[in-house]
Tab-separated table of C-alpha atoms in Angstrom:
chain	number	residue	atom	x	y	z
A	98	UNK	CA	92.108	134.972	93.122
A	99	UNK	CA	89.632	133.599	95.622
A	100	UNK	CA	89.522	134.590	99.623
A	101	UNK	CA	88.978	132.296	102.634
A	102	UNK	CA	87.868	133.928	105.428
A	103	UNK	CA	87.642	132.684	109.212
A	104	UNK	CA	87.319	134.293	112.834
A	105	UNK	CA	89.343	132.420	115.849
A	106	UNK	CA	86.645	131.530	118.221
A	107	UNK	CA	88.319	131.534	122.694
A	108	UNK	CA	88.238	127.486	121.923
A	109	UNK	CA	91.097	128.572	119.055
A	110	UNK	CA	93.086	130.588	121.350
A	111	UNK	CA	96.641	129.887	121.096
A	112	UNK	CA	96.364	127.028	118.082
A	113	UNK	CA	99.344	126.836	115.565
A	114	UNK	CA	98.122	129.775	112.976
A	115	UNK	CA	98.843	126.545	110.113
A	116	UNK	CA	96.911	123.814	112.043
A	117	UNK	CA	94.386	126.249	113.034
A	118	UNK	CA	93.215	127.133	108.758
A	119	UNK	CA	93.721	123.546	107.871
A	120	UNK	CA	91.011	122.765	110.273
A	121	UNK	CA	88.653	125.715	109.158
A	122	UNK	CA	88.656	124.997	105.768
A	123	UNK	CA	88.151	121.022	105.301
A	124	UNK	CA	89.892	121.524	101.206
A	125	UNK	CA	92.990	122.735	102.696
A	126	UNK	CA	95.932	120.625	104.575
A	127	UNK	CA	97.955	121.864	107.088
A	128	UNK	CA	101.265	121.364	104.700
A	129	UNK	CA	99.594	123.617	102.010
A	130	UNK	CA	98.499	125.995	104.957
A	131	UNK	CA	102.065	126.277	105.946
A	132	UNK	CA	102.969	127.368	102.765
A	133	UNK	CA	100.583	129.883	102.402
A	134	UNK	CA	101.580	131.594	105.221
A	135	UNK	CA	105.209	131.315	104.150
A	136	UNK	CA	103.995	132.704	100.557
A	137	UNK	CA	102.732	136.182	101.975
A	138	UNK	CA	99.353	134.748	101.429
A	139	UNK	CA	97.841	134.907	104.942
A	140	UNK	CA	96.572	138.096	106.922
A	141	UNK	CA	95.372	138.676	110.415
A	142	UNK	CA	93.185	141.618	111.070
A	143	UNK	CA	94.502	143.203	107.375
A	144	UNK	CA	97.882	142.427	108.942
A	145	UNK	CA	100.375	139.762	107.386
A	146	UNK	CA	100.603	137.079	108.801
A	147	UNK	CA	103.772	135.164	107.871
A	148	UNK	CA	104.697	132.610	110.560
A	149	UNK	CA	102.708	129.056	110.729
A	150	UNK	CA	103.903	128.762	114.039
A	151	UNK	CA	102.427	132.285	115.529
A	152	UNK	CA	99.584	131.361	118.068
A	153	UNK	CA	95.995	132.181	116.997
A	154	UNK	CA	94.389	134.622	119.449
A	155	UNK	CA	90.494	135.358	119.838
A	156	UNK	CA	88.476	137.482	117.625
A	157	UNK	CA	91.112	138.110	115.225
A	158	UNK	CA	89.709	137.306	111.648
A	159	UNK	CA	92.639	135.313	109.331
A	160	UNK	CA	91.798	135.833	105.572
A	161	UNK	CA	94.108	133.775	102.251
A	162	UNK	CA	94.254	135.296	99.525
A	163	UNK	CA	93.851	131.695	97.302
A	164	UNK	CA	96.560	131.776	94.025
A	165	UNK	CA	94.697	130.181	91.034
A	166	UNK	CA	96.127	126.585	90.905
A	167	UNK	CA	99.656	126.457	88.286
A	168	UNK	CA	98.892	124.878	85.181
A	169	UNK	CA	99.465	120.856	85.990
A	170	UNK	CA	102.847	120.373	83.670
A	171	UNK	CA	101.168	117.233	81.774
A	172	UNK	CA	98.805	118.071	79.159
A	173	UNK	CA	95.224	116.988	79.004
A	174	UNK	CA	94.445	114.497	76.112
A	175	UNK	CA	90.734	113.355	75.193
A	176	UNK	CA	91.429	109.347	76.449
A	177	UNK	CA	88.028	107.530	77.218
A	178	UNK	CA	87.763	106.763	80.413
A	179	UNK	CA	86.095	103.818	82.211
A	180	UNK	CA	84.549	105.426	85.298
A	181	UNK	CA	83.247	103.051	88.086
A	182	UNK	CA	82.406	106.145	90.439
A	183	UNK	CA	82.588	109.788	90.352
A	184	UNK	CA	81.417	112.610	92.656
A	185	UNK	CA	82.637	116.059	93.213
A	186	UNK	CA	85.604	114.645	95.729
A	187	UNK	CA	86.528	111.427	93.985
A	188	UNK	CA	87.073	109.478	91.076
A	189	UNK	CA	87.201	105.526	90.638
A	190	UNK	CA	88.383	104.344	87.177
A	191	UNK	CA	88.820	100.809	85.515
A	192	UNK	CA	92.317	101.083	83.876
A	193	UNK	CA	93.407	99.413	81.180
A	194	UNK	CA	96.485	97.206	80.449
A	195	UNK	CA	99.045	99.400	78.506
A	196	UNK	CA	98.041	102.615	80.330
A	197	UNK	CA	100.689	103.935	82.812
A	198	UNK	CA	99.298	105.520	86.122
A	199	UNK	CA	101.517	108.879	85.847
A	200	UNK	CA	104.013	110.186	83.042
A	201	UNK	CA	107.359	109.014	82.977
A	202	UNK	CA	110.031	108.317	80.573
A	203	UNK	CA	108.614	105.936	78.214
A	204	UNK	CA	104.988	107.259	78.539
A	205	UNK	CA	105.215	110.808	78.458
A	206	UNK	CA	101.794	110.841	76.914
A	207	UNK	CA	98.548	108.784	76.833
A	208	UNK	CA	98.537	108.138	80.964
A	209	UNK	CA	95.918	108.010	83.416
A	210	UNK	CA	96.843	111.755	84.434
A	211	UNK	CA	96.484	113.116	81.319
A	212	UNK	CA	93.320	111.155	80.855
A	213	UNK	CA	91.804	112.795	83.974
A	214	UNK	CA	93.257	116.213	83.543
A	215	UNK	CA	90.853	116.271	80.221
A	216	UNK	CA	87.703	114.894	82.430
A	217	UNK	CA	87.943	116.582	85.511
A	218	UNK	CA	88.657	120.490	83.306
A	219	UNK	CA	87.673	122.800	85.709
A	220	UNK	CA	86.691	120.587	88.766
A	221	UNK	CA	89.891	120.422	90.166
A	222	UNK	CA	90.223	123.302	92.865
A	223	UNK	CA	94.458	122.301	93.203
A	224	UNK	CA	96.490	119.760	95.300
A	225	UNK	CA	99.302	121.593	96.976
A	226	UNK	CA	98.158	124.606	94.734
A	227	UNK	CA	98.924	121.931	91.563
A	228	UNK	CA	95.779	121.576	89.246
A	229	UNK	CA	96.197	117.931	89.426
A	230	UNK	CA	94.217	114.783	90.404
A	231	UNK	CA	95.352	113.396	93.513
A	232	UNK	CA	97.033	110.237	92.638
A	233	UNK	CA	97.307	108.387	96.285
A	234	UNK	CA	97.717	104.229	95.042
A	235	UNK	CA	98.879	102.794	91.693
A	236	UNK	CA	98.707	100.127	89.658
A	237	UNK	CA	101.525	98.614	87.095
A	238	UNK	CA	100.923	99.646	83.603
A	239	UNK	CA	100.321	96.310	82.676
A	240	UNK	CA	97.996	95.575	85.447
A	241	UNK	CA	94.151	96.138	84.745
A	242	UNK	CA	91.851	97.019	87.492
A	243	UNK	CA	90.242	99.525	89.859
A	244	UNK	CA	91.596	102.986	90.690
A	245	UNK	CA	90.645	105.507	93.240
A	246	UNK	CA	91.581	109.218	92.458
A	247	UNK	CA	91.313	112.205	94.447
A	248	UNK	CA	90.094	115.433	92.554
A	249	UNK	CA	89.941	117.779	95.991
A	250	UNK	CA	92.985	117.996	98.650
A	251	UNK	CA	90.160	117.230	101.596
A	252	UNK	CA	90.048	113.570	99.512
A	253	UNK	CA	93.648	113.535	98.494
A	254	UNK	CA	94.375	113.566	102.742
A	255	UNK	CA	91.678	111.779	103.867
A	256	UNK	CA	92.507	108.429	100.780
A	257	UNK	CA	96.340	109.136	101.971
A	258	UNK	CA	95.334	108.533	105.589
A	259	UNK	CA	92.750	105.043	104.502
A	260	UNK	CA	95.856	103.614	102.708
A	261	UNK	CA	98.179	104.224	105.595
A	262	UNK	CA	95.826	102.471	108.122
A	263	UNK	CA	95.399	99.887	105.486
A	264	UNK	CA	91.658	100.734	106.214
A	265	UNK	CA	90.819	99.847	102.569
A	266	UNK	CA	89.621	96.619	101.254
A	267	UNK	CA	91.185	95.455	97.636
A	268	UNK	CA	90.745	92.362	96.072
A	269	UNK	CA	92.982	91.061	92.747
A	270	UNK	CA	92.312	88.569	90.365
A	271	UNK	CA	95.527	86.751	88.979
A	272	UNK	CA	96.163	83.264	86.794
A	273	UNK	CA	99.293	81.846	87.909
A	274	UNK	CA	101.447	79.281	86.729
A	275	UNK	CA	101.217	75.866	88.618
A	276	UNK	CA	99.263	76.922	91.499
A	277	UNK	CA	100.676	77.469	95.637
A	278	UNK	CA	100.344	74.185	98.148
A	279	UNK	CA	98.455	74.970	100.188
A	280	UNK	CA	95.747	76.242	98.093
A	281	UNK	CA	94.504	78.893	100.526
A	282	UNK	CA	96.923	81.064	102.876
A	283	UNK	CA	98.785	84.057	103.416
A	284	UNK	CA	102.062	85.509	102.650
A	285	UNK	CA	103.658	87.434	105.454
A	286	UNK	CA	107.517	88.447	103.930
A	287	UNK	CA	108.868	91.785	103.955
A	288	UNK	CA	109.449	93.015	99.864
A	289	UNK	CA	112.969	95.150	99.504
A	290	UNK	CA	114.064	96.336	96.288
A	291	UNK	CA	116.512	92.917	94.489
A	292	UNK	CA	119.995	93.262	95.495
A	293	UNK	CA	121.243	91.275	92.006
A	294	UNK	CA	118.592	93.422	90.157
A	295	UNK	CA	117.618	96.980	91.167
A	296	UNK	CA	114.854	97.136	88.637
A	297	UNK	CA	112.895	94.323	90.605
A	298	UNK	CA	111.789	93.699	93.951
A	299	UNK	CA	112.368	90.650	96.387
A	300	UNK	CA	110.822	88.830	99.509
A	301	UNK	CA	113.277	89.484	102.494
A	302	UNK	CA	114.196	85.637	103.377
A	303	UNK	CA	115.925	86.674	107.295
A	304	UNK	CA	113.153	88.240	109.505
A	305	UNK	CA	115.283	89.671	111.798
A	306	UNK	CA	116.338	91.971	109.059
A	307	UNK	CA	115.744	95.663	108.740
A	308	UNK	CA	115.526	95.821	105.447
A	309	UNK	CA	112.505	96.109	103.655
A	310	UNK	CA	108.617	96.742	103.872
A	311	UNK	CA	106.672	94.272	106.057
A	312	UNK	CA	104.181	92.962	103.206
A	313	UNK	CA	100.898	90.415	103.428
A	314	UNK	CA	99.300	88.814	100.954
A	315	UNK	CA	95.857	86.315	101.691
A	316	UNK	CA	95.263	84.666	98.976
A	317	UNK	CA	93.070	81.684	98.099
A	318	UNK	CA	92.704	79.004	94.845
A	319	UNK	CA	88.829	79.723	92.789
A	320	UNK	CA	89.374	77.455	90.370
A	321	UNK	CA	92.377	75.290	89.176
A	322	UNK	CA	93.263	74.169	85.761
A	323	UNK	CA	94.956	70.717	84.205
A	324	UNK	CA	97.607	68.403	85.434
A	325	UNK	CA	101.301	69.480	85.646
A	326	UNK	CA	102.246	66.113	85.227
A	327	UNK	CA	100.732	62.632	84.660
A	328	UNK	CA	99.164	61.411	87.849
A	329	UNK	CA	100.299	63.904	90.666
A	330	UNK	CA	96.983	65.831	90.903
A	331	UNK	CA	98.965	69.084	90.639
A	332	UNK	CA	97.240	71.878	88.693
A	333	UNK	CA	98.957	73.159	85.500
A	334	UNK	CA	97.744	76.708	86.752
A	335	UNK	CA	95.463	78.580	88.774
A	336	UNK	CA	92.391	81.826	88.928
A	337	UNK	CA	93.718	83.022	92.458
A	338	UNK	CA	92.152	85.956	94.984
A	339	UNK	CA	94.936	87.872	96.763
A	340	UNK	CA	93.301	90.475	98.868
A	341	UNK	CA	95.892	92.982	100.272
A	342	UNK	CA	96.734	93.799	103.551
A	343	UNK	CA	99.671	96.005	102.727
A	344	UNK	CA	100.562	98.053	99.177
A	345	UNK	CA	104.070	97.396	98.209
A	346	UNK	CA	105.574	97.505	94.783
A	347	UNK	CA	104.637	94.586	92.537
A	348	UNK	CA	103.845	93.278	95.911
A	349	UNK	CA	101.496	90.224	94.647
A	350	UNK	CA	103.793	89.516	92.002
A	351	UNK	CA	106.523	88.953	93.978
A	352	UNK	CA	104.545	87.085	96.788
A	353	UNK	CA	103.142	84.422	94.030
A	354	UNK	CA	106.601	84.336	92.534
A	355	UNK	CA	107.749	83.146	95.809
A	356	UNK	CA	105.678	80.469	96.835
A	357	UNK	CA	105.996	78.598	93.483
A	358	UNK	CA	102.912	80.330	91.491
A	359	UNK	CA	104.035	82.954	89.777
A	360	UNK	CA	102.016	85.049	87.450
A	361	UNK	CA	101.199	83.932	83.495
A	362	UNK	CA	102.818	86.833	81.458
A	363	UNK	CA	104.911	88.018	84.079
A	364	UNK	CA	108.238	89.260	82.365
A	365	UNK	CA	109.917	90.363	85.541
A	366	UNK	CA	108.970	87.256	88.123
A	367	UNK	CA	107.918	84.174	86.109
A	368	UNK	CA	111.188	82.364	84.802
A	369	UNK	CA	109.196	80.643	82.056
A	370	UNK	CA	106.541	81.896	79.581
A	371	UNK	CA	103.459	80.231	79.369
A	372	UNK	CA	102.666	77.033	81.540
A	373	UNK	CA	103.701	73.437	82.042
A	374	UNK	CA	100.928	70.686	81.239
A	375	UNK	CA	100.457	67.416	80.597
A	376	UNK	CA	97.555	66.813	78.172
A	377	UNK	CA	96.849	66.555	74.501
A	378	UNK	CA	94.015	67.545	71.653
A	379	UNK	CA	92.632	70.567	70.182
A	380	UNK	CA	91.483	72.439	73.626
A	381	UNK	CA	95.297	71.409	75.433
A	382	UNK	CA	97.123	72.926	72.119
A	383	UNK	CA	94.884	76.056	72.323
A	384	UNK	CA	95.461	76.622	75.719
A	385	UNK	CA	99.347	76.330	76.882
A	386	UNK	CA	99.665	78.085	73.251
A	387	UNK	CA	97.403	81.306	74.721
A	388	UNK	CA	99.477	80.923	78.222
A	389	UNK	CA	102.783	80.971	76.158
A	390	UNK	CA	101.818	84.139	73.948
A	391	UNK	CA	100.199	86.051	77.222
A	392	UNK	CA	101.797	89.452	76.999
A	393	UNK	CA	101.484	90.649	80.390
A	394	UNK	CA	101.240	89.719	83.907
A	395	UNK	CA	97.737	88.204	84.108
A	396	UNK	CA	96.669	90.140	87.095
A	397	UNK	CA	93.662	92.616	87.540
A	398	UNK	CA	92.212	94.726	90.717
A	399	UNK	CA	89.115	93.370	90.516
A	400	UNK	CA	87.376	95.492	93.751
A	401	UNK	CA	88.181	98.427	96.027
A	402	UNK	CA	85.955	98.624	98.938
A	403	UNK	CA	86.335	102.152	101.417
A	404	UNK	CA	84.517	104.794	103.531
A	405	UNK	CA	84.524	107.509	101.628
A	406	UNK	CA	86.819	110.453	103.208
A	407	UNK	CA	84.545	113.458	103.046
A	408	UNK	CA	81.167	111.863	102.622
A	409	UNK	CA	81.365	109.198	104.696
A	410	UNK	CA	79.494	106.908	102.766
A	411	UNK	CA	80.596	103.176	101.885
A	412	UNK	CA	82.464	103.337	98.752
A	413	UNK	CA	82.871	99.427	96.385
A	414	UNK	CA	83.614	99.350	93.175
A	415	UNK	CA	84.217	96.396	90.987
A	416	UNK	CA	85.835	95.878	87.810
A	417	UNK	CA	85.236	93.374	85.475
A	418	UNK	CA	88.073	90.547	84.302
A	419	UNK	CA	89.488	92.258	80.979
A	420	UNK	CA	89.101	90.376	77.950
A	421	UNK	CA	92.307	89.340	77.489
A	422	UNK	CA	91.996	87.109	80.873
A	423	UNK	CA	88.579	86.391	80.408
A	424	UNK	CA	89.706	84.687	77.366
A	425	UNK	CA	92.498	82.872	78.857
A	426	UNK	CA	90.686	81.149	81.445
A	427	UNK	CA	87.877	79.961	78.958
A	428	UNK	CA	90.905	78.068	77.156
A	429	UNK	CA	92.126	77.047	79.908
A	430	UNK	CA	88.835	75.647	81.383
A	431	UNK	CA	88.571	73.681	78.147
A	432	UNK	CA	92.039	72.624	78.049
């Protein structure tokens, strides 16, 4: 068991006992702080000190007696690990398609969080007294792409507080089906969880409603693929950028879905597998037959662009397009 130790200077004098530790010790927040003092945990001149509220007073010297972090309830497992960025405070990871972000039912096993719990042994100091990695954004299993983790609480609050501004920059690459008119815009709809089905989620069409998360999507056409049909000029599908303003659930997908491009693979938003083309040969075959068999929702965080919490420093990391997309858009180039 570790000990923090701190004196109140006069400029302290009468500061919430809670706020007051959370601000001496830059790895602790003021929610963990309040529980600390709740716990028994906190003393005041060898006194306890068991009330967050109780007003700091000059001179007085406030020690914790730290618990060693509780065992984090999933178990590490040996899982490579494409790491983009690491440094004592955070950790930015490529993940793959197929990996779920935290354990669940259905992936109990072989997730991100058991991934880092194996390559972070012994550097995580506890979230919330957890021995954890802070998970603050995620991505769908099936989604590839760019993740930022926090391995100490002072980067679990200060990633928490970049998402909430929406003070981070994140850029996805997605093939759609078809391809949105016009080619370059935004999407500015509020996403609520699907009245018919509660498993997916769904633009909200009135804008004076209450309901739902307001949501924006830019997003902008890089290259465009085929004919839909014989002489209209109307791409048979599309390598789009949607940069995020906001981080809802399945957010892009949705957004895409709405404005007629939805993603290639998508089970949940596209109504039809694969794409509609007009075309023939070899190269046309290969291609809408790769769209059709497309297993997943052909979407990837490509970048994730931040001022680092505790360091301060500019933070970008980029991911390359998986193979599995990579390869889709070479057919579909040819096609």
């Amino acid at each position: 068991m570790s000990k923090l130790t701190a004196t109140a200077s006069p400029a302290d004098n009468g500061t919430r006992l809670d706020r007051y530790l959370s601000e001496q010790f830059a790895d602790l927040s003021r929610s963990r702080a309040k529980a600390l003092v709740k716990e028994g945990a906190v003393t005041a001149n060898g006194a306890l000190a068991d009330d967050p509220k109780a007003p700091v007073r000059p001179g007085m010297t406030y020690e914790i007696d730290m618990p060693p972090p509780v065992p984090a309830t999933p178990e590490p497992e040996d899982i490579p690990l494409d790491v983009l960025f690491e440094d004592e405070h955070l950790i930015l990871v490529n993940k793959p398609a197929g990996m779920a972000v935290h354990p669940a039912p259905g992936s109990w096993q072989g997730t991100l969080v058991n991934a880092l719990l194996h390559h972070c042994k012994g550097e995580l100091p506890g979230i919330g007294g957890v021995e954890r990695p802070g998970i603050v954004h995620r991505i769908d299993k099936n989604t590839t792409g760019v993740l930022a983790v926090a391995k100490t609480e002072a980067a679990h609050a200060g990633l928490s507080k970049l998402f909430k501004k929406h003070d981070i920059e994140r850029t996805y690459r997605a093939i759609t089906r078809g391809a949105p008119r016009p080619l370059v815009g935004t999407v500015d709809m509020a996403i609520a969880r699907s009245t018919a089905d509660r498993k997916k989620m769904a633009v909200v069409r009135d804008e004076e409603s209450e309901v739902g998360r307001h949501a924006v999507t830019h997003y902008k056409a890089l290259e465009t693929f085929g004919e839909l049909d014989k002489g209209t000029g109307l791409p048979a599908a599309a390598l789009m950028e949607c940069r995020l303003e906001t981080g809802r659930t399945h957010q892009i997908r949705v957004h895409m879905a709405h404005i007629g491009a939805p993603l290639i693979g998508d089970p949940t938003y596209a109504r039809y597998r694969g794409i509609k083309a007009y075309g023939s040969g070899e190269a046309f075959i290969a291609a809408t037959t790769l769209a059709r068999k497309f297993d997943r929702q052909a979407l990837h965080a490509a970048s994730l662009g931040f001022v680092h919490p505790v360091t301060g420093e500019d933070i970008f990391a980029e991911a390359p397009l998986p193979e599995d997309m990579a390869e889709l858009l070479v057919a579909l180039r040819a096609m």
